[in-house]
PDB file of C-alpha atoms in Angstrom:
ATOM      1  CA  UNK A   1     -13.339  38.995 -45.457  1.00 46.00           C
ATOM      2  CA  UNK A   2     -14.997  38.620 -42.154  1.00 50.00           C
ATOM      3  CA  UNK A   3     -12.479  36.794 -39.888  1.00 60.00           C
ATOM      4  CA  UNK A   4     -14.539  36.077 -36.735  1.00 72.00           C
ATOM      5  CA  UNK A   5     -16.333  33.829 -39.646  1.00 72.00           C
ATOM      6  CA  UNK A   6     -13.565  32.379 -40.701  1.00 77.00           C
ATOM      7  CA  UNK A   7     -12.122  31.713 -37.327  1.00 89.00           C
ATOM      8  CA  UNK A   8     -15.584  30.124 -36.109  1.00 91.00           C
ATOM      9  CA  UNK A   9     -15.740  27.820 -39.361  1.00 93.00           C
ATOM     10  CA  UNK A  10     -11.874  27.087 -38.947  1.00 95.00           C
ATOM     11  CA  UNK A  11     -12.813  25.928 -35.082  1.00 96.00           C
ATOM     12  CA  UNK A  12     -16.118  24.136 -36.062  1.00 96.00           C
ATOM     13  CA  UNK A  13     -14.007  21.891 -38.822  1.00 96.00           C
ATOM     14  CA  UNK A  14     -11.353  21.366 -35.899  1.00 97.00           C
ATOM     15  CA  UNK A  15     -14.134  19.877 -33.482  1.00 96.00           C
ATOM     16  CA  UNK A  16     -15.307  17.641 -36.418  1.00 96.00           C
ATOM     17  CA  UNK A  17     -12.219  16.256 -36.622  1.00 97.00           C
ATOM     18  CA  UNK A  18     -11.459  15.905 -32.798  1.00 95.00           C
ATOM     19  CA  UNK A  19     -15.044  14.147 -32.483  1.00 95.00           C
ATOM     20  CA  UNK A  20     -14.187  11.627 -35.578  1.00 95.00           C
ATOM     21  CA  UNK A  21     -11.475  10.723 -33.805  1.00 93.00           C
ATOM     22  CA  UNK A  22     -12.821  10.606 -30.187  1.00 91.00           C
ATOM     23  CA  UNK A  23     -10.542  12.964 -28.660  1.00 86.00           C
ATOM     24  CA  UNK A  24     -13.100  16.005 -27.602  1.00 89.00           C
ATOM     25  CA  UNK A  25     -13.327  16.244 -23.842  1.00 93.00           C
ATOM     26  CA  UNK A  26     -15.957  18.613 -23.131  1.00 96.00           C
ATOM     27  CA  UNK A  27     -12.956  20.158 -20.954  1.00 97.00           C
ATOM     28  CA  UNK A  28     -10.414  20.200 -23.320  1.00 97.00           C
ATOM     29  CA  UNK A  29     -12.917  21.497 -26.082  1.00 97.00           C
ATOM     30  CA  UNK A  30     -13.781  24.418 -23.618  1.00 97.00           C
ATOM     31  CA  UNK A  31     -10.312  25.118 -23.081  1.00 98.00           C
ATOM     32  CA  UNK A  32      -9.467  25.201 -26.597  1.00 97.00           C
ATOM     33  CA  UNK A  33     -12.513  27.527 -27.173  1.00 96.00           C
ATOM     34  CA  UNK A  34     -11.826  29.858 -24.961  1.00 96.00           C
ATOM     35  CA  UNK A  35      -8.171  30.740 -25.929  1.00 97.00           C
ATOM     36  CA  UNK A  36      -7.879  32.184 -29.608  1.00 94.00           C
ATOM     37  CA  UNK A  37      -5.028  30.492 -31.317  1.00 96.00           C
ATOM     38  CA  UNK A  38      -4.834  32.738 -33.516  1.00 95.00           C
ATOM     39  CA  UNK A  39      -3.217  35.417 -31.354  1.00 96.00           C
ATOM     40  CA  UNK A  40      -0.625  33.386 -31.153  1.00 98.00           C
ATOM     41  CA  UNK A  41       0.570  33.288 -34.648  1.00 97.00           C
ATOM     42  CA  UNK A  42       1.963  35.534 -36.945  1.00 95.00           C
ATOM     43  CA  UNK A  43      -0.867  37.701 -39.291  1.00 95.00           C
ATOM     44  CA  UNK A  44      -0.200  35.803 -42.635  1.00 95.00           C
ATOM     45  CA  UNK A  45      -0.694  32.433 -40.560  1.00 96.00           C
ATOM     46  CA  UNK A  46      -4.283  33.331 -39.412  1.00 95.00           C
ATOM     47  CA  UNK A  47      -6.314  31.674 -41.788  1.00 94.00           C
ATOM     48  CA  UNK A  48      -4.548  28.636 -40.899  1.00 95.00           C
ATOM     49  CA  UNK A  49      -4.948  28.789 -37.201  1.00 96.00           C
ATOM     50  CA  UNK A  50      -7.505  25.557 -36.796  1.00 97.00           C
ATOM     51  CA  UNK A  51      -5.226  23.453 -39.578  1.00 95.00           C
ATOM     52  CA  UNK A  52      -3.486  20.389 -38.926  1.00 94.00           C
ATOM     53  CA  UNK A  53      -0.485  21.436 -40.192  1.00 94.00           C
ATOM     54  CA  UNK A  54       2.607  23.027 -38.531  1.00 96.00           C
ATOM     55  CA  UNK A  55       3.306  26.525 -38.919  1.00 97.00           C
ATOM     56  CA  UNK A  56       6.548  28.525 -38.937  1.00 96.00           C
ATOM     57  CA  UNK A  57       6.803  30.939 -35.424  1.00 97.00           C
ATOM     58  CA  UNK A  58       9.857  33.042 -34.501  1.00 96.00           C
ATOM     59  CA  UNK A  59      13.411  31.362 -33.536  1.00 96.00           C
ATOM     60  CA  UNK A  60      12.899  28.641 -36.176  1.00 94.00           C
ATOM     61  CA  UNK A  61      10.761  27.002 -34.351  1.00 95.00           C
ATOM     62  CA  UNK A  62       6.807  25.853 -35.547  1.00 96.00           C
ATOM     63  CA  UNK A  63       3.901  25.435 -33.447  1.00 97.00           C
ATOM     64  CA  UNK A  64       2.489  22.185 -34.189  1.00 96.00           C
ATOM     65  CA  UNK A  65      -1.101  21.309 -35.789  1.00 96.00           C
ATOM     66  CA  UNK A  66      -3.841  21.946 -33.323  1.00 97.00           C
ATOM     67  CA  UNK A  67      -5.192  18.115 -34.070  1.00 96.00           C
ATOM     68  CA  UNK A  68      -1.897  17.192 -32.500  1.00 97.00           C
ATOM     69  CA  UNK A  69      -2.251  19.707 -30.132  1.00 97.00           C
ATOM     70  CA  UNK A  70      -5.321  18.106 -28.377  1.00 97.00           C
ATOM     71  CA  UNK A  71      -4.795  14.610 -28.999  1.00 96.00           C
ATOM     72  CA  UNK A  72      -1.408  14.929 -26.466  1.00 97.00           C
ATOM     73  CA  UNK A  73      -3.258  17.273 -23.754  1.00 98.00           C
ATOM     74  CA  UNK A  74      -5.856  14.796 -24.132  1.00 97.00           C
ATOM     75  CA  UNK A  75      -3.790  12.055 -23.190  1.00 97.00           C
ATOM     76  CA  UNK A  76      -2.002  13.907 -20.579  1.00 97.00           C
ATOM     77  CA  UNK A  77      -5.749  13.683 -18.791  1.00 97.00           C
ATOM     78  CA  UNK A  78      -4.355  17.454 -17.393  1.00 98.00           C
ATOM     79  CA  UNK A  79      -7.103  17.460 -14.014  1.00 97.00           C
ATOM     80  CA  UNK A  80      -7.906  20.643 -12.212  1.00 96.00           C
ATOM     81  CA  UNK A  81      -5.692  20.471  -9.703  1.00 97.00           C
ATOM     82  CA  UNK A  82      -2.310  19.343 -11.552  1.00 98.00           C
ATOM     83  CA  UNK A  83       0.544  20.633 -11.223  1.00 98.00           C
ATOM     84  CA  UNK A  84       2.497  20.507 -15.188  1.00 98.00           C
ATOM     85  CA  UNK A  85       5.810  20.709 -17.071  1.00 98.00           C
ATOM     86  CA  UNK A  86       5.845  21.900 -20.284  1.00 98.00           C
ATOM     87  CA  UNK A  87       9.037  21.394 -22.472  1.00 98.00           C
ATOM     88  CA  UNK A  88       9.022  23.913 -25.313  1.00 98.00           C
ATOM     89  CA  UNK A  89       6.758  26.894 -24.902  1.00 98.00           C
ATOM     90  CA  UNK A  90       7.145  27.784 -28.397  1.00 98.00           C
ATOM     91  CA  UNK A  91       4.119  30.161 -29.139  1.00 98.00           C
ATOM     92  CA  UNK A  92       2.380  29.722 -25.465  1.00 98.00           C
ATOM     93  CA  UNK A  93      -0.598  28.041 -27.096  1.00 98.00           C
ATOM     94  CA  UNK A  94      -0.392  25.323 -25.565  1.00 98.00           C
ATOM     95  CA  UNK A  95       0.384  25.854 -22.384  1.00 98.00           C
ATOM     96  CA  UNK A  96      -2.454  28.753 -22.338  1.00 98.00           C
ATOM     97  CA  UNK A  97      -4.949  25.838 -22.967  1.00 98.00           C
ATOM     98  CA  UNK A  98      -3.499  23.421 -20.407  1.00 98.00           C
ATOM     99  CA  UNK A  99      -3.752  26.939 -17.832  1.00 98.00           C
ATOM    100  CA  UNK A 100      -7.484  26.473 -18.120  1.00 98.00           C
ATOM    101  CA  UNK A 101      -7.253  22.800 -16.964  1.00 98.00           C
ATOM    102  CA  UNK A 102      -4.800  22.499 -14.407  1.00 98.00           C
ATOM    103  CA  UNK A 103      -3.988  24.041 -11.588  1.00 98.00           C
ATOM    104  CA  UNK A 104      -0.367  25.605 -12.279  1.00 98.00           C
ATOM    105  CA  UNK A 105       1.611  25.657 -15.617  1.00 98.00           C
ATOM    106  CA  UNK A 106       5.779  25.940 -15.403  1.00 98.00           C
ATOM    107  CA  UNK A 107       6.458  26.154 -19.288  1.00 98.00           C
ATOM    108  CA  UNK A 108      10.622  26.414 -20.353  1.00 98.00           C
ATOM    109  CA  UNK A 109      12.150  26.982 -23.696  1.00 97.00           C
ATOM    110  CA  UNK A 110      15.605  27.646 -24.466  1.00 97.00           C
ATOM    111  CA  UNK A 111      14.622  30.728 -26.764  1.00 97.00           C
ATOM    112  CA  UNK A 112      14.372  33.959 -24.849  1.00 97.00           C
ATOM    113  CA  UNK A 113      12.543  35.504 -27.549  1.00 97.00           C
ATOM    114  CA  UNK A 114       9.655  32.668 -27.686  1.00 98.00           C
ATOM    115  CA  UNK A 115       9.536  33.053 -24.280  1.00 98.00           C
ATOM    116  CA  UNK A 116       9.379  36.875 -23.782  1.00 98.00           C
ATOM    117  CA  UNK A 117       6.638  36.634 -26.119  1.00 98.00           C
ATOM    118  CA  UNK A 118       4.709  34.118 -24.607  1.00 98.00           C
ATOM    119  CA  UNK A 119       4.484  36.173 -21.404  1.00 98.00           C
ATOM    120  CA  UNK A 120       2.980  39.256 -23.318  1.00 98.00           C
ATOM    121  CA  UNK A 121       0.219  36.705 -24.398  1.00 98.00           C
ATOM    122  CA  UNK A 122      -0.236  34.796 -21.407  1.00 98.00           C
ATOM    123  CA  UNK A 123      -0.598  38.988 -19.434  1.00 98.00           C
ATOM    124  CA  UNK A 124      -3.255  39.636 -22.411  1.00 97.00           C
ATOM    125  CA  UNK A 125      -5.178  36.847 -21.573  1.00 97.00           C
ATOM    126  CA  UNK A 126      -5.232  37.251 -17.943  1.00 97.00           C
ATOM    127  CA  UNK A 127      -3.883  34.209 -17.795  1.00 98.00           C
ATOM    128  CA  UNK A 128      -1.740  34.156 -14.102  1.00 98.00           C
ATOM    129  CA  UNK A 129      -0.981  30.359 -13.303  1.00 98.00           C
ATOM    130  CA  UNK A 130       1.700  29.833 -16.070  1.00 98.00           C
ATOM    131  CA  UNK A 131       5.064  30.537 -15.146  1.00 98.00           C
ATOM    132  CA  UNK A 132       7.445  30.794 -17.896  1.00 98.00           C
ATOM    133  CA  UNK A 133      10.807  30.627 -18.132  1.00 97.00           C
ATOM    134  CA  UNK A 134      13.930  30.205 -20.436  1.00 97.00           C
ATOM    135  CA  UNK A 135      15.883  27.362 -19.304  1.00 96.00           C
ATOM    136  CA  UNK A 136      17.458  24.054 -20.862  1.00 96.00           C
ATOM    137  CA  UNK A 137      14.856  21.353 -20.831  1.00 95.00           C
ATOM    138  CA  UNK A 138      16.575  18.283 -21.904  1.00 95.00           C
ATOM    139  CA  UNK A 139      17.045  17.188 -18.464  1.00 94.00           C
ATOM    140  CA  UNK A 140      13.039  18.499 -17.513  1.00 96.00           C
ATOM    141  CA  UNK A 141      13.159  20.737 -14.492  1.00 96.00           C
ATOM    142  CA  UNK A 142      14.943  18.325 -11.549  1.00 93.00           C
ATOM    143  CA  UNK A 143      14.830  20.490  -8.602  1.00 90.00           C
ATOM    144  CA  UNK A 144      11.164  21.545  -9.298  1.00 92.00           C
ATOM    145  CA  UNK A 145       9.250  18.499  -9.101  1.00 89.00           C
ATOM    146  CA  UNK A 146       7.328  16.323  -8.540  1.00 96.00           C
ATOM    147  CA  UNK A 147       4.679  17.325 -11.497  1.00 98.00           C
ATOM    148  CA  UNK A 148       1.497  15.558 -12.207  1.00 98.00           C
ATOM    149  CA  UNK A 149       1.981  15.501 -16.189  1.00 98.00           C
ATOM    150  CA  UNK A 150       5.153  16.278 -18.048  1.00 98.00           C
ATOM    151  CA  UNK A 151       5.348  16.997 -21.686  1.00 98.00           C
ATOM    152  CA  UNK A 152       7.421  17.543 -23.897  1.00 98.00           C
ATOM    153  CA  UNK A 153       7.027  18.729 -27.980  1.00 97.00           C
ATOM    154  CA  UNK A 154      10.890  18.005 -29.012  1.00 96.00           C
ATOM    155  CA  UNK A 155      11.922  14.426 -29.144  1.00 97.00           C
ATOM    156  CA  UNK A 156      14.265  12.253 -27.032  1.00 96.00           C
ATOM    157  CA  UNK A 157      16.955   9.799 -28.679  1.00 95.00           C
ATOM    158  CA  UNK A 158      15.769   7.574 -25.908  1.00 94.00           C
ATOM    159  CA  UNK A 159      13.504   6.851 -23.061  1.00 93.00           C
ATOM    160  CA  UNK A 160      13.826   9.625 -20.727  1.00 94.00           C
ATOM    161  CA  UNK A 161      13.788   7.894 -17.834  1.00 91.00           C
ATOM    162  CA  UNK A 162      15.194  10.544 -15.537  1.00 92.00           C
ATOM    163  CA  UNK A 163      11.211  12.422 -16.221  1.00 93.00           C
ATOM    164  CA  UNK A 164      10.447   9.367 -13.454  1.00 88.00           C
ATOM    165  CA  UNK A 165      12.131  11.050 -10.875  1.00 91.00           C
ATOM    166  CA  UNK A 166      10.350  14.403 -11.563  1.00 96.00           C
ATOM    167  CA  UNK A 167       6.981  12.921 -11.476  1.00 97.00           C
ATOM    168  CA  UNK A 168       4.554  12.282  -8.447  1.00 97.00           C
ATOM    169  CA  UNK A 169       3.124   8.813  -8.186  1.00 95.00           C
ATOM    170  CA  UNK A 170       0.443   7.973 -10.927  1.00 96.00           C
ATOM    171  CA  UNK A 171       1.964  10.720 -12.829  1.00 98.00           C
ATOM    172  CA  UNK A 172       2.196  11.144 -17.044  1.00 98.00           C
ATOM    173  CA  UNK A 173       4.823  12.059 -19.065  1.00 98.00           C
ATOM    174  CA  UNK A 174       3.833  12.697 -23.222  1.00 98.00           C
ATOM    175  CA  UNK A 175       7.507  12.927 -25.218  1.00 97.00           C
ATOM    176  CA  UNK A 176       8.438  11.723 -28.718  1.00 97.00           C
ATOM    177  CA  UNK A 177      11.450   9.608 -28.609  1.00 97.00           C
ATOM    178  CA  UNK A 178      13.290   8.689 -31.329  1.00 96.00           C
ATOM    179  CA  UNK A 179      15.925   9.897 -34.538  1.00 94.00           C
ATOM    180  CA  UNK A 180      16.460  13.485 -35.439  1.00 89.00           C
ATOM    181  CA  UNK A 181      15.644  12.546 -38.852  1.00 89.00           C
ATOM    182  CA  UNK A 182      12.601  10.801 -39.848  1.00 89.00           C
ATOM    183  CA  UNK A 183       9.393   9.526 -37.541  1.00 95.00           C
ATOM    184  CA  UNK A 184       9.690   9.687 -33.629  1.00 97.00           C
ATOM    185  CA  UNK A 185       7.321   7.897 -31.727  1.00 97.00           C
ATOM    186  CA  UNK A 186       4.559   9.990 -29.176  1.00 98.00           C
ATOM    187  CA  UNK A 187       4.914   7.684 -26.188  1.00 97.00           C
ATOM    188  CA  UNK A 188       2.548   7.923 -22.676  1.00 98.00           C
ATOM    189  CA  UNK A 189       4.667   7.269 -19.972  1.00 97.00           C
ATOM    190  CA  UNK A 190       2.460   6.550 -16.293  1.00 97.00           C
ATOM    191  CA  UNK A 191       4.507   6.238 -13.366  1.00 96.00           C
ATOM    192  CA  UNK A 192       3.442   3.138 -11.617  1.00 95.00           C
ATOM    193  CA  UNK A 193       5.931   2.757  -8.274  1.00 91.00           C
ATOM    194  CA  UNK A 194       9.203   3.216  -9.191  1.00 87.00           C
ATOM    195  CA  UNK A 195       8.783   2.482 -13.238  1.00 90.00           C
ATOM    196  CA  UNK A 196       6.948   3.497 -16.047  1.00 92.00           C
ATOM    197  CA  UNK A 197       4.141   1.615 -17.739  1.00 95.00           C
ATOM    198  CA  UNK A 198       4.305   2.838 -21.357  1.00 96.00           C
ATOM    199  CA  UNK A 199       1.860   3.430 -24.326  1.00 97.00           C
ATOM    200  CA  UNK A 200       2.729   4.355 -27.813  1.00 97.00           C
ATOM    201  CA  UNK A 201       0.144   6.609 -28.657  1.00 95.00           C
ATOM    202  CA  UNK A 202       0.949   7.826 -32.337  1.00 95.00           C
ATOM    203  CA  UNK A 203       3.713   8.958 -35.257  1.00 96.00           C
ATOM    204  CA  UNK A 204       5.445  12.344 -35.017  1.00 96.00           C
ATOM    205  CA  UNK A 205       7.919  14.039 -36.720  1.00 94.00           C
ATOM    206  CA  UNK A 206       9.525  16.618 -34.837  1.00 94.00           C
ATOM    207  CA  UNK A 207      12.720  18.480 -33.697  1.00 93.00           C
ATOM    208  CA  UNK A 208      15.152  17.028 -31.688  1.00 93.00           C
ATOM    209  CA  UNK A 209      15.933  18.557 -28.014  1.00 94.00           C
ATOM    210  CA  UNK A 210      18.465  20.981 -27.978  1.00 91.00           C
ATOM    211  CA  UNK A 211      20.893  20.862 -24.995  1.00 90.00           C
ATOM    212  CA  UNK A 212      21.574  24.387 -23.163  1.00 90.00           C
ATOM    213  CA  UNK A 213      19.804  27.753 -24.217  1.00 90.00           C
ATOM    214  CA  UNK A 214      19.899  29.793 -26.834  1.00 88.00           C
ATOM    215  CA  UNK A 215      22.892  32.677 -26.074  1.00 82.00           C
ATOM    216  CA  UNK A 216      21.264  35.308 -28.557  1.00 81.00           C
ATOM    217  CA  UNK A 217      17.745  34.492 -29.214  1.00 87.00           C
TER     218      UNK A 217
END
């Protein structure tokens, strides 16, 4: 089986579905190019890499469908000289593609192995404006700010309005908010003075934030 094929065929079908669905920045899809997912799973999950659907990674956790992916750092409208907080590293992937579009990365997870891994990628890929680091991101990062674009990939119970505070003026947060069980909604949050202006921007389902880190993992 020859996988640069299949990786090239998996990628093509991803841009076809990106383009039906208007969300393929010549940027993004650049950024997405050059950064092979599939490093960033385990073996038995490469033929997947370009799917849609979520995939199991270490901790528990699942890096989510690359569709999803790109239609939040899409939204975010990451520009090159952004500064951006990312709320679950889980694999990396994600904040390796937002690395090529902004100018500085700061990516927390409360699992030391997801991070410790993430590094090794992010050092294999030359990659040297993401700083990661295992912390407790239900609150975001509050002596850190202010960041251009926030966001997050494990859902709120409510509006996170404290994110406001950590955000410079104009700024965007991306975070599901809603129920540990069932849908969550993906909400756009712009700061526009001293509030947000928001837009619901889609259905997710995905794990709830976990408060402090993880002692042995």
């Amino acid at each position: 089986m020859n996988t640069g094929i299949d990786d090239r065929e998996g990628f093509a079908a991803f841009l076809l579905r990106l383009r039906g669905r208007g969300t393929a920045p010549k940027a993004l899809v650049a950024a997405f190019e050059a950064t092979p997912r599939r490093g960033f799973l385990s073996a038995q999950f490469h033929a997947l890499a370009w799917s849609d659907g979520m995939l199991p990674i270490e901790c528990g956790e699942a890096i989510e469908g690359a569709d999803l992916q790109a239609a939040v750092i899409a939204a975010l409208h990451v520009e090159p000289g952004n500064r951006v907080l990312e709320i679950g590293t889980g694999s990396g992937y994600t904040a390796a593609v937002m690395s090529r579009l902004a100018a500085r990365v700061i990516t927390i997870d409360r699992y030391k192995t997801l991070t410790e891994q993430a590094k090794q990628r992010f050092e294999a890929l030359a990659i040297s404006n993401v700083i990661v680091r295992q912390a407790d991101g239900s609150n975001g990062l509050p002596n850190e700010g202010p960041f251009d674009r926030i966001v997050a990939w494990a859902a709120f119970d409510s509006l996170p309005r404290f994110l406001l505070d950590q955000l410079s003026s104009g700024g965007v947060v991306i975070a599901p908010i809603g129920p540990e069980e069932g849908e969550q909604v993906l909400a756009k949050l712009t700061k526009v003075g001293s509030r947000f202006e928001r837009e619901d921007i889609g259905m997710v389902r995905l794990q709830p934030i976990l408060r402090s880190v993880a002692m042995v993992i």
